[in-house]
């Protein structure tokens, strides 16, 4: 029997199941924390094998968003939504609008945005039923695709990692392997190529590889992630789905730095220690991939790309601060990042107890 939400003891404030039989909508919204503000996080549309898999994902992702938003300095809590099904066949106007009705019913406790399997045009449709939607198209008053600043933030985290490890933020000549060249990975490759890095890529979807090769013909392509891990690398950038760092992949890694866009990269809590024991510097995923949420938060205040990019540039300094705390306290960077995020959630979240009138 699948363990229920309460039995899991994840600490979530609210988990909402959403079902509209006519459109085929089956969705779960997870709200981990509203200590710092409304819970913001994207909607993932994915063909989960089981409902339990979908629940596992939304619980992990929504908690990750709470930490990401806190560490990014945003006045936002953490939430996430998953829609169960293949977006290529199930996605429709009716389904997206039905989902929007459920988002609206939460009265602003949860604010949605794009994620894997959803795009700005989808958010435009969801927004026809809810005010609590970001990541909309510029034509609809939004900021557009947040992948641009997500990739830029990962690039800043990679530069900070290089400075910490090698004494310079420059990536020229560094061998970087990018696993996943979808929305974010493709843009990240552009930053790396412009910086003079030697880039190797892989992706399970051949059209994604073809697109990246057509724009950046000098990148090298390998068949799969295992082949990429066996390649001599300085930096490994996981940019697809979560769980990329497990016991097997860590053992194979030749890279000295792991810094990528994927969420929930650590398959289990002990992985960060394994990386540290092997002398591999890990830039925590939710720290370096926060550029997207910085962008969609800026959209809520009247989007200004230059302002959002300046905020995203700060990921460089925050990453260095995490590495410094990790060294000072003798813990892996993932633990140091968690401590900084938890400190802010506690210190700023408690201010709500002061009545402001």
mmCIF file of N, CA and C in Angstrom, residues 52-146:
data_model
loop_
_atom_site.group_PDB
_atom_site.id
_atom_site.type_symbol
_atom_site.label_atom_id
_atom_site.label_comp_id
_atom_site.label_asym_id
_atom_site.label_seq_id
_atom_site.Cartn_x
_atom_site.Cartn_y
_atom_site.Cartn_z
ATOM 1 N N UNK A 52 1.514 7.371 -7.392
ATOM 2 C CA UNK A 52 2.494 7.505 -6.316
ATOM 3 C C UNK A 52 3.754 8.215 -6.808
ATOM 4 N N UNK A 53 4.165 7.916 -8.035
ATOM 5 C CA UNK A 53 5.334 8.597 -8.604
ATOM 6 C C UNK A 53 5.069 10.094 -8.744
ATOM 7 N N UNK A 54 3.861 10.436 -9.177
ATOM 8 C CA UNK A 54 3.494 11.848 -9.324
ATOM 9 C C UNK A 54 3.502 12.548 -7.970
ATOM 10 N N UNK A 55 2.976 11.873 -6.952
ATOM 11 C CA UNK A 55 2.955 12.454 -5.611
ATOM 12 C C UNK A 55 4.372 12.642 -5.084
ATOM 13 N N UNK A 56 5.212 11.630 -5.263
ATOM 14 C CA UNK A 56 6.608 11.760 -4.835
ATOM 15 C C UNK A 56 7.256 12.989 -5.465
ATOM 16 N N UNK A 57 7.004 13.169 -6.760
ATOM 17 C CA UNK A 57 7.632 14.268 -7.488
ATOM 18 C C UNK A 57 7.138 15.622 -6.993
ATOM 19 N N UNK A 58 5.824 15.761 -6.823
ATOM 20 C CA UNK A 58 5.291 17.066 -6.432
ATOM 21 C C UNK A 58 5.705 17.416 -5.002
ATOM 22 N N UNK A 59 5.823 16.422 -4.130
ATOM 23 C CA UNK A 59 6.262 16.701 -2.766
ATOM 24 C C UNK A 59 7.720 17.163 -2.747
ATOM 25 N N UNK A 60 8.560 16.469 -3.503
ATOM 26 C CA UNK A 60 9.974 16.854 -3.544
ATOM 27 C C UNK A 60 10.171 18.205 -4.225
ATOM 28 N N UNK A 61 9.473 18.406 -5.337
ATOM 29 C CA UNK A 61 9.648 19.642 -6.101
ATOM 30 C C UNK A 61 9.138 20.865 -5.342
ATOM 31 N N UNK A 62 8.008 20.728 -4.648
ATOM 32 C CA UNK A 62 7.451 21.872 -3.922
ATOM 33 C C UNK A 62 8.332 22.257 -2.737
ATOM 34 N N UNK A 63 8.904 21.260 -2.067
ATOM 35 C CA UNK A 63 9.853 21.574 -0.991
ATOM 36 C C UNK A 63 11.083 22.265 -1.564
ATOM 37 N N UNK A 64 11.565 21.753 -2.686
ATOM 38 C CA UNK A 64 12.714 22.381 -3.331
ATOM 39 C C UNK A 64 12.452 23.827 -3.702
ATOM 40 N N UNK A 65 11.201 24.121 -4.127
ATOM 41 C CA UNK A 65 10.863 25.499 -4.488
ATOM 42 C C UNK A 65 10.889 26.418 -3.272
ATOM 43 N N UNK A 66 10.478 25.920 -2.114
ATOM 44 C CA UNK A 66 10.520 26.742 -0.901
ATOM 45 C C UNK A 66 11.956 27.150 -0.586
ATOM 46 N N UNK A 67 12.867 26.195 -0.700
ATOM 47 C CA UNK A 67 14.274 26.479 -0.428
ATOM 48 C C UNK A 67 14.863 27.378 -1.514
ATOM 49 N N UNK A 68 14.496 27.107 -2.762
ATOM 50 C CA UNK A 68 14.995 27.920 -3.875
ATOM 51 C C UNK A 68 14.571 29.376 -3.721
ATOM 52 N N UNK A 69 13.290 29.604 -3.457
ATOM 53 C CA UNK A 69 12.787 30.968 -3.338
ATOM 54 C C UNK A 69 13.404 31.689 -2.148
ATOM 55 N N UNK A 70 13.597 30.951 -1.052
ATOM 56 C CA UNK A 70 14.212 31.563 0.130
ATOM 57 C C UNK A 70 15.653 31.961 -0.150
ATOM 58 N N UNK A 71 16.420 31.057 -0.762
ATOM 59 C CA UNK A 71 17.831 31.329 -1.001
ATOM 60 C C UNK A 71 18.030 32.412 -2.056
ATOM 61 N N UNK A 72 17.049 32.552 -2.953
ATOM 62 C CA UNK A 72 17.119 33.601 -3.975
ATOM 63 C C UNK A 72 16.733 34.968 -3.428
ATOM 64 N N UNK A 73 16.331 35.017 -2.156
ATOM 65 C CA UNK A 73 15.979 36.292 -1.539
ATOM 66 C C UNK A 73 14.599 36.793 -1.896
ATOM 67 N N UNK A 74 13.716 35.891 -2.341
ATOM 68 C CA UNK A 74 12.375 36.286 -2.758
ATOM 69 C C UNK A 74 11.388 36.161 -1.608
ATOM 70 N N UNK A 75 10.360 36.988 -1.631
ATOM 71 C CA UNK A 75 9.301 36.908 -0.623
ATOM 72 C C UNK A 75 8.221 35.954 -1.114
ATOM 73 N N UNK A 76 8.617 34.705 -1.257
ATOM 74 C CA UNK A 76 7.743 33.666 -1.788
ATOM 75 C C UNK A 76 7.958 32.370 -1.028
ATOM 76 N N UNK A 77 6.867 31.627 -0.854
ATOM 77 C CA UNK A 77 6.964 30.278 -0.344
ATOM 78 C C UNK A 77 7.201 29.308 -1.486
ATOM 79 N N UNK A 78 7.039 28.019 -1.183
ATOM 80 C CA UNK A 78 7.334 27.005 -2.187
ATOM 81 C C UNK A 78 6.159 26.115 -2.497
ATOM 82 N N UNK A 79 5.859 25.975 -3.784
ATOM 83 C CA UNK A 79 4.810 25.073 -4.236
ATOM 84 C C UNK A 79 5.165 24.496 -5.588
ATOM 85 N N UNK A 80 4.371 23.546 -6.036
ATOM 86 C CA UNK A 80 4.580 22.932 -7.345
ATOM 87 C C UNK A 80 3.300 22.204 -7.727
ATOM 88 N N UNK A 81 3.116 22.005 -9.019
ATOM 89 C CA UNK A 81 1.987 21.212 -9.503
ATOM 90 C C UNK A 81 2.493 20.210 -10.522
ATOM 91 N N UNK A 82 1.847 19.052 -10.563
ATOM 92 C CA UNK A 82 2.121 18.076 -11.619
ATOM 93 C C UNK A 82 0.798 17.690 -12.263
ATOM 94 N N UNK A 83 0.819 17.585 -13.583
ATOM 95 C CA UNK A 83 -0.318 17.056 -14.333
ATOM 96 C C UNK A 83 0.112 15.700 -14.869
ATOM 97 N N UNK A 84 -0.696 14.683 -14.596
ATOM 98 C CA UNK A 84 -0.343 13.312 -14.963
ATOM 99 C C UNK A 84 -0.822 13.019 -16.383
ATOM 100 N N UNK A 85 0.115 12.634 -17.257
ATOM 101 C CA UNK A 85 -0.248 12.294 -18.626
ATOM 102 C C UNK A 85 0.798 12.762 -19.610
ATOM 103 N N UNK A 86 0.663 12.311 -20.835
ATOM 104 C CA UNK A 86 1.589 12.701 -21.895
ATOM 105 C C UNK A 86 1.117 14.018 -22.505
ATOM 106 N N UNK A 87 1.889 15.091 -22.349
ATOM 107 C CA UNK A 87 1.427 16.386 -22.879
ATOM 108 C C UNK A 87 1.264 16.385 -24.393
ATOM 109 N N UNK A 88 1.963 15.491 -25.069
ATOM 110 C CA UNK A 88 1.874 15.454 -26.534
ATOM 111 C C UNK A 88 0.495 15.001 -27.004
ATOM 112 N N UNK A 89 -0.191 14.208 -26.178
ATOM 113 C CA UNK A 89 -1.495 13.673 -26.583
ATOM 114 C C UNK A 89 -2.651 14.168 -25.722
ATOM 115 N N UNK A 90 -2.380 14.528 -24.464
ATOM 116 C CA UNK A 90 -3.463 14.859 -23.537
ATOM 117 C C UNK A 90 -3.728 16.357 -23.425
ATOM 118 N N UNK A 91 -2.723 17.166 -23.672
ATOM 119 C CA UNK A 91 -2.863 18.607 -23.447
ATOM 120 C C UNK A 91 -3.935 19.203 -24.363
ATOM 121 N N UNK A 92 -4.816 20.021 -23.775
ATOM 122 C CA UNK A 92 -5.878 20.685 -24.541
ATOM 123 C C UNK A 92 -6.255 21.977 -23.838
ATOM 124 N N UNK A 93 -6.982 22.834 -24.548
ATOM 125 C CA UNK A 93 -7.465 24.066 -23.930
ATOM 126 C C UNK A 93 -8.347 23.751 -22.730
ATOM 127 N N UNK A 94 -9.237 22.779 -22.888
ATOM 128 C CA UNK A 94 -10.162 22.450 -21.804
ATOM 129 C C UNK A 94 -9.413 21.979 -20.565
ATOM 130 N N UNK A 95 -8.411 21.126 -20.760
ATOM 131 C CA UNK A 95 -7.648 20.614 -19.616
ATOM 132 C C UNK A 95 -6.910 21.749 -18.914
ATOM 133 N N UNK A 96 -6.251 22.601 -19.669
ATOM 134 C CA UNK A 96 -5.491 23.694 -19.061
ATOM 135 C C UNK A 96 -6.400 24.687 -18.346
ATOM 136 N N UNK A 97 -7.552 24.953 -18.920
ATOM 137 C CA UNK A 97 -8.479 25.871 -18.257
ATOM 138 C C UNK A 97 -9.080 25.237 -17.004
ATOM 139 N N UNK A 98 -9.332 23.939 -17.051
ATOM 140 C CA UNK A 98 -9.807 23.250 -15.849
ATOM 141 C C UNK A 98 -8.758 23.350 -14.747
ATOM 142 N N UNK A 99 -7.493 23.153 -15.125
ATOM 143 C CA UNK A 99 -6.415 23.296 -14.150
ATOM 144 C C UNK A 99 -6.381 24.713 -13.586
ATOM 145 N N UNK A 100 -6.571 25.700 -14.446
ATOM 146 C CA UNK A 100 -6.606 27.087 -13.996
ATOM 147 C C UNK A 100 -7.694 27.345 -12.970
ATOM 148 N N UNK A 101 -8.823 26.687 -13.126
ATOM 149 C CA UNK A 101 -9.919 26.842 -12.152
ATOM 150 C C UNK A 101 -9.483 26.337 -10.771
ATOM 151 N N UNK A 102 -8.756 25.230 -10.761
ATOM 152 C CA UNK A 102 -8.287 24.701 -9.480
ATOM 153 C C UNK A 102 -7.243 25.629 -8.859
ATOM 154 N N UNK A 103 -6.354 26.175 -9.669
ATOM 155 C CA UNK A 103 -5.370 27.135 -9.154
ATOM 156 C C UNK A 103 -6.080 28.348 -8.558
ATOM 157 N N UNK A 104 -7.079 28.863 -9.265
ATOM 158 C CA UNK A 104 -7.834 30.021 -8.793
ATOM 159 C C UNK A 104 -8.544 29.722 -7.479
ATOM 160 N N UNK A 105 -9.000 28.485 -7.319
ATOM 161 C CA UNK A 105 -9.759 28.121 -6.112
ATOM 162 C C UNK A 105 -8.919 28.226 -4.848
ATOM 163 N N UNK A 106 -7.595 28.228 -4.992
ATOM 164 C CA UNK A 106 -6.716 28.328 -3.827
ATOM 165 C C UNK A 106 -6.505 29.774 -3.383
ATOM 166 N N UNK A 107 -7.077 30.718 -4.116
ATOM 167 C CA UNK A 107 -7.111 32.108 -3.671
ATOM 168 C C UNK A 107 -5.772 32.796 -3.561
ATOM 169 N N UNK A 108 -4.772 32.322 -4.295
ATOM 170 C CA UNK A 108 -3.467 32.967 -4.251
ATOM 171 C C UNK A 108 -2.463 32.292 -3.349
ATOM 172 N N UNK A 109 -2.859 31.229 -2.662
ATOM 173 C CA UNK A 109 -1.876 30.484 -1.858
ATOM 174 C C UNK A 109 -0.826 29.832 -2.752
ATOM 175 N N UNK A 110 -1.237 29.502 -3.989
ATOM 176 C CA UNK A 110 -0.313 28.910 -4.951
ATOM 177 C C UNK A 110 -0.324 29.726 -6.235
ATOM 178 N N UNK A 111 0.865 30.048 -6.740
ATOM 179 C CA UNK A 111 1.031 30.757 -8.012
ATOM 180 C C UNK A 111 1.791 29.835 -8.951
ATOM 181 N N UNK A 112 1.257 29.601 -10.133
ATOM 182 C CA UNK A 112 1.880 28.645 -11.043
ATOM 183 C C UNK A 112 2.717 29.328 -12.112
ATOM 184 N N UNK A 113 3.441 28.507 -12.868
ATOM 185 C CA UNK A 113 4.327 28.972 -13.939
ATOM 186 C C UNK A 113 4.671 27.765 -14.806
ATOM 187 N N UNK A 114 5.551 27.961 -15.773
ATOM 188 C CA UNK A 114 5.970 26.870 -16.665
ATOM 189 C C UNK A 114 6.932 25.919 -15.956
ATOM 190 N N UNK A 115 6.950 24.688 -16.426
ATOM 191 C CA UNK A 115 7.944 23.705 -16.013
ATOM 192 C C UNK A 115 8.067 22.702 -17.158
ATOM 193 N N UNK A 116 8.669 21.559 -16.894
ATOM 194 C CA UNK A 116 8.809 20.532 -17.927
ATOM 195 C C UNK A 116 7.435 20.162 -18.481
ATOM 196 N N UNK A 117 7.291 20.251 -19.787
ATOM 197 C CA UNK A 117 6.039 19.869 -20.435
ATOM 198 C C UNK A 117 5.013 20.970 -20.554
ATOM 199 N N UNK A 118 5.309 22.160 -20.017
ATOM 200 C CA UNK A 118 4.396 23.301 -20.162
ATOM 201 C C UNK A 118 5.174 24.508 -20.668
ATOM 202 N N UNK A 119 4.473 25.378 -21.384
ATOM 203 C CA UNK A 119 5.118 26.488 -22.080
ATOM 204 C C UNK A 119 4.317 27.771 -21.864
ATOM 205 N N UNK A 120 4.885 28.886 -22.330
ATOM 206 C CA UNK A 120 4.234 30.174 -22.097
ATOM 207 C C UNK A 120 2.824 30.212 -22.687
ATOM 208 N N UNK A 121 2.624 29.592 -23.837
ATOM 209 C CA UNK A 121 1.280 29.597 -24.427
ATOM 210 C C UNK A 121 0.288 28.809 -23.572
ATOM 211 N N UNK A 122 0.795 27.806 -22.846
ATOM 212 C CA UNK A 122 -0.061 27.071 -21.916
ATOM 213 C C UNK A 122 -0.457 27.957 -20.739
ATOM 214 N N UNK A 123 0.507 28.730 -20.231
ATOM 215 C CA UNK A 123 0.204 29.621 -19.114
ATOM 216 C C UNK A 123 -0.789 30.703 -19.529
ATOM 217 N N UNK A 124 -0.734 31.137 -20.783
ATOM 218 C CA UNK A 124 -1.730 32.097 -21.272
ATOM 219 C C UNK A 124 -3.133 31.518 -21.159
ATOM 220 N N UNK A 125 -3.261 30.226 -21.457
ATOM 221 C CA UNK A 125 -4.576 29.573 -21.376
ATOM 222 C C UNK A 125 -4.993 29.399 -19.922
ATOM 223 N N UNK A 126 -4.071 28.938 -19.078
ATOM 224 C CA UNK A 126 -4.382 28.783 -17.651
ATOM 225 C C UNK A 126 -4.819 30.121 -17.061
ATOM 226 N N UNK A 127 -4.176 31.207 -17.507
ATOM 227 C CA UNK A 127 -4.469 32.546 -16.975
ATOM 228 C C UNK A 127 -5.856 33.043 -17.356
ATOM 229 N N UNK A 128 -6.508 32.400 -18.299
ATOM 230 C CA UNK A 128 -7.883 32.786 -18.636
ATOM 231 C C UNK A 128 -8.855 32.381 -17.531
ATOM 232 N N UNK A 129 -8.386 31.515 -16.626
ATOM 233 C CA UNK A 129 -9.228 31.064 -15.518
ATOM 234 C C UNK A 129 -8.673 31.446 -14.149
ATOM 235 N N UNK A 130 -7.453 31.970 -14.105
ATOM 236 C CA UNK A 130 -6.848 32.281 -12.808
ATOM 237 C C UNK A 130 -5.969 33.519 -12.890
ATOM 238 N N UNK A 131 -5.987 34.318 -11.825
ATOM 239 C CA UNK A 131 -5.107 35.485 -11.721
ATOM 240 C C UNK A 131 -3.708 35.094 -11.245
ATOM 241 N N UNK A 132 -3.578 33.872 -10.756
ATOM 242 C CA UNK A 132 -2.347 33.486 -10.066
ATOM 243 C C UNK A 132 -1.449 32.650 -10.980
ATOM 244 N N UNK A 133 -1.071 33.286 -12.085
ATOM 245 C CA UNK A 133 -0.286 32.625 -13.129
ATOM 246 C C UNK A 133 0.842 33.558 -13.565
ATOM 247 N N UNK A 134 2.057 33.027 -13.638
ATOM 248 C CA UNK A 134 3.194 33.768 -14.181
ATOM 249 C C UNK A 134 3.786 32.957 -15.329
ATOM 250 N N UNK A 135 4.834 33.496 -15.948
ATOM 251 C CA UNK A 135 5.422 32.805 -17.086
ATOM 252 C C UNK A 135 4.573 32.897 -18.335
ATOM 253 N N UNK A 136 3.735 33.937 -18.407
ATOM 254 C CA UNK A 136 2.888 34.133 -19.593
ATOM 255 C C UNK A 136 3.690 34.791 -20.714
ATOM 256 N N UNK A 137 3.106 34.809 -21.898
ATOM 257 C CA UNK A 137 3.791 35.400 -23.046
ATOM 258 C C UNK A 137 3.809 36.921 -22.921
ATOM 259 N N UNK A 138 4.781 37.574 -23.549
ATOM 260 C CA UNK A 138 4.793 39.045 -23.548
ATOM 261 C C UNK A 138 3.514 39.630 -24.139
ATOM 262 N N UNK A 139 2.940 38.948 -25.138
ATOM 263 C CA UNK A 139 1.703 39.422 -25.755
ATOM 264 C C UNK A 139 0.534 39.403 -24.777
ATOM 265 N N UNK A 140 0.640 38.539 -23.764
ATOM 266 C CA UNK A 140 -0.420 38.416 -22.768
ATOM 267 C C UNK A 140 -0.054 39.144 -21.473
ATOM 268 N N UNK A 141 0.966 39.992 -21.550
ATOM 269 C CA UNK A 141 1.355 40.770 -20.380
ATOM 270 C C UNK A 141 2.375 40.113 -19.488
ATOM 271 N N UNK A 142 2.967 39.003 -19.951
ATOM 272 C CA UNK A 142 3.924 38.286 -19.124
ATOM 273 C C UNK A 142 5.368 38.540 -19.516
ATOM 274 N N UNK A 143 6.257 37.751 -18.904
ATOM 275 C CA UNK A 143 7.695 37.918 -19.128
ATOM 276 C C UNK A 143 8.240 36.961 -20.169
ATOM 277 N N UNK A 144 7.426 36.014 -20.621
ATOM 278 C CA UNK A 144 7.913 35.058 -21.602
ATOM 279 C C UNK A 144 8.616 33.881 -20.954
ATOM 280 N N UNK A 145 9.343 33.149 -21.757
ATOM 281 C CA UNK A 145 9.990 31.911 -21.325
ATOM 282 C C UNK A 145 11.070 32.197 -20.279
ATOM 283 N N UNK A 146 10.944 31.571 -19.112
ATOM 284 C CA UNK A 146 11.915 31.789 -18.033
ATOM 285 C C UNK A 146 13.193 30.983 -18.224
#
